[in-house]
CSV table of C-alpha atoms in Angstrom, one decimal:
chain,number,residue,atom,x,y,z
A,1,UNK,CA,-14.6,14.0,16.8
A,2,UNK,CA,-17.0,15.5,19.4
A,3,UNK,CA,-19.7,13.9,21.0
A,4,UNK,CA,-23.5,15.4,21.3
A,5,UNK,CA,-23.0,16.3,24.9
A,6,UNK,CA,-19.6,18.3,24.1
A,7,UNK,CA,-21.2,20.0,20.9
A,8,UNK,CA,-23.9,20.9,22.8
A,9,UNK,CA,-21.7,22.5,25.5
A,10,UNK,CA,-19.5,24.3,22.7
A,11,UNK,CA,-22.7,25.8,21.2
A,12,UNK,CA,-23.8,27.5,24.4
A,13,UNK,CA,-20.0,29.0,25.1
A,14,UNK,CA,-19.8,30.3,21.5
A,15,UNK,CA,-23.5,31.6,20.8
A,16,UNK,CA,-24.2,33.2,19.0
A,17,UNK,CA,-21.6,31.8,17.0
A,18,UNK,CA,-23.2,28.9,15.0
A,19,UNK,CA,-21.0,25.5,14.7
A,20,UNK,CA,-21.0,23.8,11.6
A,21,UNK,CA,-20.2,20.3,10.4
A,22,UNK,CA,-17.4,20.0,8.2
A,23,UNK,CA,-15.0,17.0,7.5
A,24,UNK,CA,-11.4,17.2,6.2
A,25,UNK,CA,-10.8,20.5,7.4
A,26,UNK,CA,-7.4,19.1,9.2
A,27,UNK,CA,-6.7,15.9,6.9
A,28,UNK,CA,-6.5,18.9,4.3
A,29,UNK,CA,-3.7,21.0,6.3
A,30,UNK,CA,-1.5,18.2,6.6
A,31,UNK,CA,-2.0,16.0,3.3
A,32,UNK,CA,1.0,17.7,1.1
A,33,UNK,CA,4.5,17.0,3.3
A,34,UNK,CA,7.0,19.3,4.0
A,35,UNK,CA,11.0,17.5,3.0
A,36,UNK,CA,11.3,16.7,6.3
A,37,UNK,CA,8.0,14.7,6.8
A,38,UNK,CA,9.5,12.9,3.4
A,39,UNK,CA,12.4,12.2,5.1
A,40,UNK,CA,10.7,10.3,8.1
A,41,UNK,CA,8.7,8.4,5.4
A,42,UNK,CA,11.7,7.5,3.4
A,43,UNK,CA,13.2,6.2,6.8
A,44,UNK,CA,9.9,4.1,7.3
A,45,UNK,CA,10.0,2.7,3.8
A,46,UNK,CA,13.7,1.7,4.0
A,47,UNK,CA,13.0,-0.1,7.5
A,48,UNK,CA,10.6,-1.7,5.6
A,49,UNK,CA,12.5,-2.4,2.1
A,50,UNK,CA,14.7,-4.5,4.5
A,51,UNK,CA,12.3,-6.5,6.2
A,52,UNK,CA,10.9,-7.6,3.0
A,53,UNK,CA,14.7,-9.2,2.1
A,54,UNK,CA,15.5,-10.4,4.8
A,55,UNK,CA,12.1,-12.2,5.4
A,56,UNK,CA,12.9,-14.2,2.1
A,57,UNK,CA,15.2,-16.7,3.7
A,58,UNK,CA,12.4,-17.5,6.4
A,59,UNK,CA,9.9,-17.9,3.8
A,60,UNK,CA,10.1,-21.9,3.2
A,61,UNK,CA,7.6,-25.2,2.8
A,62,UNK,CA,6.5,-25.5,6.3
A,63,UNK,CA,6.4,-21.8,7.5
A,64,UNK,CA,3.1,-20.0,8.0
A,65,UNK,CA,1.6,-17.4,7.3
A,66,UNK,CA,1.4,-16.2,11.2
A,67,UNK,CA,4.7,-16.8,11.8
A,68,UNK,CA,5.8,-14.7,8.5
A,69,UNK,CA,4.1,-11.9,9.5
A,70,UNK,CA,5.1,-12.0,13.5
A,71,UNK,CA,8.5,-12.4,11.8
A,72,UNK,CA,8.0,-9.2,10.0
A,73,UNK,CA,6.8,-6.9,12.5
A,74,UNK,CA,9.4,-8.2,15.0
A,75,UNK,CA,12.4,-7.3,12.2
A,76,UNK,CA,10.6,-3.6,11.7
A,77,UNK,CA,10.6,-2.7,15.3
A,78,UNK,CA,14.3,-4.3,16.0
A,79,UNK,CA,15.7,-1.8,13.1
A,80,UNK,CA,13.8,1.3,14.6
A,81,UNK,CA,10.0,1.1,14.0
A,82,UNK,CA,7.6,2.4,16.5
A,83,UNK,CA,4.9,0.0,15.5
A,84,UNK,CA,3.9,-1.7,12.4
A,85,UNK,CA,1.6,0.8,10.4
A,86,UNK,CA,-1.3,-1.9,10.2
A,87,UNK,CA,-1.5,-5.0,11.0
A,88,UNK,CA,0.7,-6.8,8.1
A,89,UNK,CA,-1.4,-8.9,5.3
A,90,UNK,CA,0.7,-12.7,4.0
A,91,UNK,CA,-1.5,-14.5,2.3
A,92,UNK,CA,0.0,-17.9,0.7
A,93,UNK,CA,-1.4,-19.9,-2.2
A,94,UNK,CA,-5.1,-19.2,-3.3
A,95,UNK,CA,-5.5,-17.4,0.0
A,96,UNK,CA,-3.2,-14.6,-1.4
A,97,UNK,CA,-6.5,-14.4,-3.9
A,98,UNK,CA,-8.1,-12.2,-0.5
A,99,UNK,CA,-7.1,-8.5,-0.5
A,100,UNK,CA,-7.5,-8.0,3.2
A,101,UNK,CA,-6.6,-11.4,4.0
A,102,UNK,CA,-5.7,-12.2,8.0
A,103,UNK,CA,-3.0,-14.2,8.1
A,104,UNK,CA,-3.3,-18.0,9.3
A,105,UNK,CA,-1.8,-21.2,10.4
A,106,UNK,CA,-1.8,-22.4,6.5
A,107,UNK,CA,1.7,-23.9,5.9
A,108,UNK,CA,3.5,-22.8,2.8
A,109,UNK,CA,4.1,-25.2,0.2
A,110,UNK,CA,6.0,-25.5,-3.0
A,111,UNK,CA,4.7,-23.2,-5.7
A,112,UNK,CA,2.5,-21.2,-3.3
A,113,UNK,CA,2.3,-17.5,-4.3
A,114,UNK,CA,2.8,-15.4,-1.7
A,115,UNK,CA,1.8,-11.9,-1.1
A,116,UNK,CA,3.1,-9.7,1.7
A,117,UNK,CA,1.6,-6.5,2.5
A,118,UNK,CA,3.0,-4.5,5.3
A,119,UNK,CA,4.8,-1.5,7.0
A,120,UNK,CA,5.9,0.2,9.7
A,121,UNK,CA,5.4,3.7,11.7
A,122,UNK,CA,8.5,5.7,12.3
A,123,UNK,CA,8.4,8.8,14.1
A,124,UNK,CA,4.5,9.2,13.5
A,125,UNK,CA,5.0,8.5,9.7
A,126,UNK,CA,3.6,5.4,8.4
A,127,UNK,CA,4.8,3.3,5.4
A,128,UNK,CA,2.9,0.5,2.8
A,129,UNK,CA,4.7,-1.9,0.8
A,130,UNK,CA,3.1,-4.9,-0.8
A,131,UNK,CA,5.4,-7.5,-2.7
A,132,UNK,CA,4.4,-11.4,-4.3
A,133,UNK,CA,6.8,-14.1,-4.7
A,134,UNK,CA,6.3,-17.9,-5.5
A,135,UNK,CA,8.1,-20.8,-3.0
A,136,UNK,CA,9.9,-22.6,-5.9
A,137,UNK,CA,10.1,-22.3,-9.2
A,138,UNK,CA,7.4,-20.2,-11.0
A,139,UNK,CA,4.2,-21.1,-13.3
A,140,UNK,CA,4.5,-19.4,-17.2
A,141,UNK,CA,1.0,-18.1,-15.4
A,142,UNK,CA,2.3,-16.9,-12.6
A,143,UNK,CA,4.7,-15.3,-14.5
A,144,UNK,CA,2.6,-13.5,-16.8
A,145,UNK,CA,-0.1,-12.5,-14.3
A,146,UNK,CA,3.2,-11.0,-12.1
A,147,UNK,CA,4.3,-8.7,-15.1
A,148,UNK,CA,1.3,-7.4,-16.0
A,149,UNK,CA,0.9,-6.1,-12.3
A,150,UNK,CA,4.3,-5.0,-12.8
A,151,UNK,CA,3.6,-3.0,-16.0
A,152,UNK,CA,-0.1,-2.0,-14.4
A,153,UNK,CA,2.1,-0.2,-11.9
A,154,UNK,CA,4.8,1.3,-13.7
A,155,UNK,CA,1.9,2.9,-16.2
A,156,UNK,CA,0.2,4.1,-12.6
A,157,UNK,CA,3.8,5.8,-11.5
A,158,UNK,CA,4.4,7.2,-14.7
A,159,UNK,CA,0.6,9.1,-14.6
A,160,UNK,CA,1.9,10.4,-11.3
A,161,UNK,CA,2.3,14.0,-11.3
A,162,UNK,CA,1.0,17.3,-9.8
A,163,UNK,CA,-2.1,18.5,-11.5
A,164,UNK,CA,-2.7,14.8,-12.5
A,165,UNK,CA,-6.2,13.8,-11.6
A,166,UNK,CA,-6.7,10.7,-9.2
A,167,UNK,CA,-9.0,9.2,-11.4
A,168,UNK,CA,-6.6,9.8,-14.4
A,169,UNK,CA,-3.5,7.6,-13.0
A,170,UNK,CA,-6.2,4.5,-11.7
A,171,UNK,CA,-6.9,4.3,-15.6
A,172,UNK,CA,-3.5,4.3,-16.5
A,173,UNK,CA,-2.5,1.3,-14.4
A,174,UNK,CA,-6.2,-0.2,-15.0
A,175,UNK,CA,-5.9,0.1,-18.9
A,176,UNK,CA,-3.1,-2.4,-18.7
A,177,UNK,CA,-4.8,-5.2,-16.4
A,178,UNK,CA,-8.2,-4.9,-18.7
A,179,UNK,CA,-5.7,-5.2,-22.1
A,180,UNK,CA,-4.3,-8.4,-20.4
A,181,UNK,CA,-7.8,-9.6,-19.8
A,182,UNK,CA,-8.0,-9.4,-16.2
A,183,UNK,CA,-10.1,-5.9,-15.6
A,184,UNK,CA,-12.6,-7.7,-13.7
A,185,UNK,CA,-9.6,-9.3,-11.1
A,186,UNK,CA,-8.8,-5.4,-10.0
A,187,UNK,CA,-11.1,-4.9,-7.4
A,188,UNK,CA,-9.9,-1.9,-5.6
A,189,UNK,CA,-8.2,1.9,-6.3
A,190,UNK,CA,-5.1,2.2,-7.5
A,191,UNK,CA,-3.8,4.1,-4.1
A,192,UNK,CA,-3.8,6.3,-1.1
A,193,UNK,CA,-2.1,9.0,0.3
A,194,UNK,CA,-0.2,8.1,3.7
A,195,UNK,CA,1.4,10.0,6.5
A,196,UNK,CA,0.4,10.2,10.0
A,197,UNK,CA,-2.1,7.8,9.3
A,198,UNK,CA,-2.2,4.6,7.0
A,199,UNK,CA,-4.9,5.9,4.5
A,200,UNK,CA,-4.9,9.8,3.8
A,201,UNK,CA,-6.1,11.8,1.3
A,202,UNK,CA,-5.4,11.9,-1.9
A,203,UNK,CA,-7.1,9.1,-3.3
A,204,UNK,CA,-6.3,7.2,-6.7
A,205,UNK,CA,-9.3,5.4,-7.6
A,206,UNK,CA,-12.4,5.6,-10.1
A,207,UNK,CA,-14.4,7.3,-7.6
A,208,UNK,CA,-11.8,9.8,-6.7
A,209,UNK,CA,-12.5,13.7,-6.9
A,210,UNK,CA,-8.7,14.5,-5.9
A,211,UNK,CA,-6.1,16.4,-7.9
A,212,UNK,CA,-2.6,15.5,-7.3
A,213,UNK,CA,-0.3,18.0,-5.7
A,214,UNK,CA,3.5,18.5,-5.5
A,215,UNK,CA,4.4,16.9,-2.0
A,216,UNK,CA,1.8,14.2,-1.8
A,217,UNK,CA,2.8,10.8,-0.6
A,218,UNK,CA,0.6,8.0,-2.6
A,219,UNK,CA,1.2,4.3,-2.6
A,220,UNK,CA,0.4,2.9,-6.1
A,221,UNK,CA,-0.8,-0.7,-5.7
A,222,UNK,CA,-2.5,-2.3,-8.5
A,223,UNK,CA,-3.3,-5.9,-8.0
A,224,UNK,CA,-4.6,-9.0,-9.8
A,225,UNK,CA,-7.0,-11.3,-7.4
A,226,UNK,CA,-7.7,-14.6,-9.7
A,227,UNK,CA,-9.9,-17.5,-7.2
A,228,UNK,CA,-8.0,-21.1,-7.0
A,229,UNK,CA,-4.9,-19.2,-8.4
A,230,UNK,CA,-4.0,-17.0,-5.7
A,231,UNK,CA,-3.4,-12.9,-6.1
A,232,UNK,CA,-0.4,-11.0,-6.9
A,233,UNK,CA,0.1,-7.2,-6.1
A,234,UNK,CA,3.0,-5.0,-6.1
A,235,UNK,CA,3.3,-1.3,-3.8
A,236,UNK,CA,5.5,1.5,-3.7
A,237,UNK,CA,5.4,4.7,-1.9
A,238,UNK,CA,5.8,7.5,-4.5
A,239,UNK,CA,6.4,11.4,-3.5
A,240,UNK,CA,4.5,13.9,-6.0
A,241,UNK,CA,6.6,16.5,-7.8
A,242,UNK,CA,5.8,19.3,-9.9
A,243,UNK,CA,6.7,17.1,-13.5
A,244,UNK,CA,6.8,13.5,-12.2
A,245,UNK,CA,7.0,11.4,-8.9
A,246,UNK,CA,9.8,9.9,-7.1
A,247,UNK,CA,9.3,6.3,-5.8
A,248,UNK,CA,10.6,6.3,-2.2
A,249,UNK,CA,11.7,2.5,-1.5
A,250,UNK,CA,14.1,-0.1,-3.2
A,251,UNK,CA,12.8,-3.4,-2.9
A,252,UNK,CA,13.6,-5.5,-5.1
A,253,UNK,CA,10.1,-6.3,-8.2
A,254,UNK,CA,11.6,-5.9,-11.5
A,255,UNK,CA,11.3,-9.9,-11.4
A,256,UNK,CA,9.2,-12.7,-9.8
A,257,UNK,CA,10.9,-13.5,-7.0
A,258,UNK,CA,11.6,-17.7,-6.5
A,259,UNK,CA,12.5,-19.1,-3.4
């Protein structure tokens, strides 16, 4: 970004060459990664991966949401982190029902869902993980909401692939949230592409006007945001191949977590 006054300056040096507004010009260059640069991801998702089980043993009635997500951050940075990548989401019982939520002083309590979104930036590369778990035992609701995310999501990894159209993979996760009746409670895109910076291009969305290619880094996080119930959404980090994707973390979702 240039201001007026250093435009202006640039124009008089390089007349009669003309400068022209353009955005993305850089974001473009460095949007696919090289193995490396998939390397320091992978290292930012595992730091990450881990923070998410150990947090679990802190997560009980009486905890807050503040203190769950000071806990987080401090975990990250003791096993390597530079910083967290944004400032991490834990919303608890209907507030988990806010998709941006700040966390608070609310207390957790017994069958509170609770949704942690968060990561961390190693070596420049940032990482995005979202997981939802319930203090206690879980609701047959609670249940069913959490595996149709969890099916919205695998549907949106397996539409991942290069040549695959951003718009194309959102409908495959949306399809499944709308066939459990809940199309209206998905309020966002599907994903993002991250690297240097928390939100890159591409983007997986209605809107979106990107094609996939081989050595993109997208998060795929659908979500169900239901008021007085509370909001569950699950996030991996996937790397675009050629025929497919390869999800870069291991934390643990193939079940609703009870604490």
């Amino acid at each position: 970004t240039v201001t007026v006054a250093q435009s202006n300056d640039l124009s008089g040096r390089l007349a009669p060459a003309e400068l022209v507004t353009t955005t993305g010009v850089v974001e473009e260059l460095r949007r696919t990664k090289e193995p490396e640069e998939v390397d320091l991801l992978k290292e930012a998702v595992r730091i990450g991966d881990d923070a998410f089980v150990w947090i679990q043993d802190r997560i009980v009635p009486g905890a807050t949401e503040k203190e769950i997500a000071l806990a987080l951050e401090v975990r990250m940075r003791e096993a390597g982190a530079d910083a967290v990548s944004f400032d991490p989401i834990v919303g608890s019982g209907p507030l988990s029902a806010h998709i941006h939520h700040t966390p608070s002083d609310r207390s957790f309590n017994k069958g509170d869902l609770i949704l942690m979104d968060f990561g961390c930036r190693y070596r420049g590369y940032c990482s995005d993980l979202t997981r939802t778990l319930v203090l206690g035992g879980a609701s047959d609701e609670q249940r069913a909401v959490y595996d149709s995310v969890l099916a919205a999501q695998a549907a949106g990894i397996g539409a991942v692939m290069a040549g695959a159209l951003g718009t194309d993979v959102d409908a495959a996760a949306r399809r499944v949230i709308e066939e459990a009746g809940h199309g209206d409670a998905f309020e966002h895109g599907l994903g993002h592409g991250v690297g240097l910076e928390i939100h890159e291009a591409p983007r997986l969305s209605r809107t979106s006007e990107d094609t996939l290619m081989a050595g993109d880094v997208v998060p795929v996080e659908p979500g169900i945001y239901l008021e007085g119930f509370g909001g569950i959404r699950i996030e991996d980090c996937v790397v675009v191949t050629a025929d497919g994707c390869e999800v870069l973390g291991s934390a643990p979702k193939d079940d609703l977590i009870e604490l």
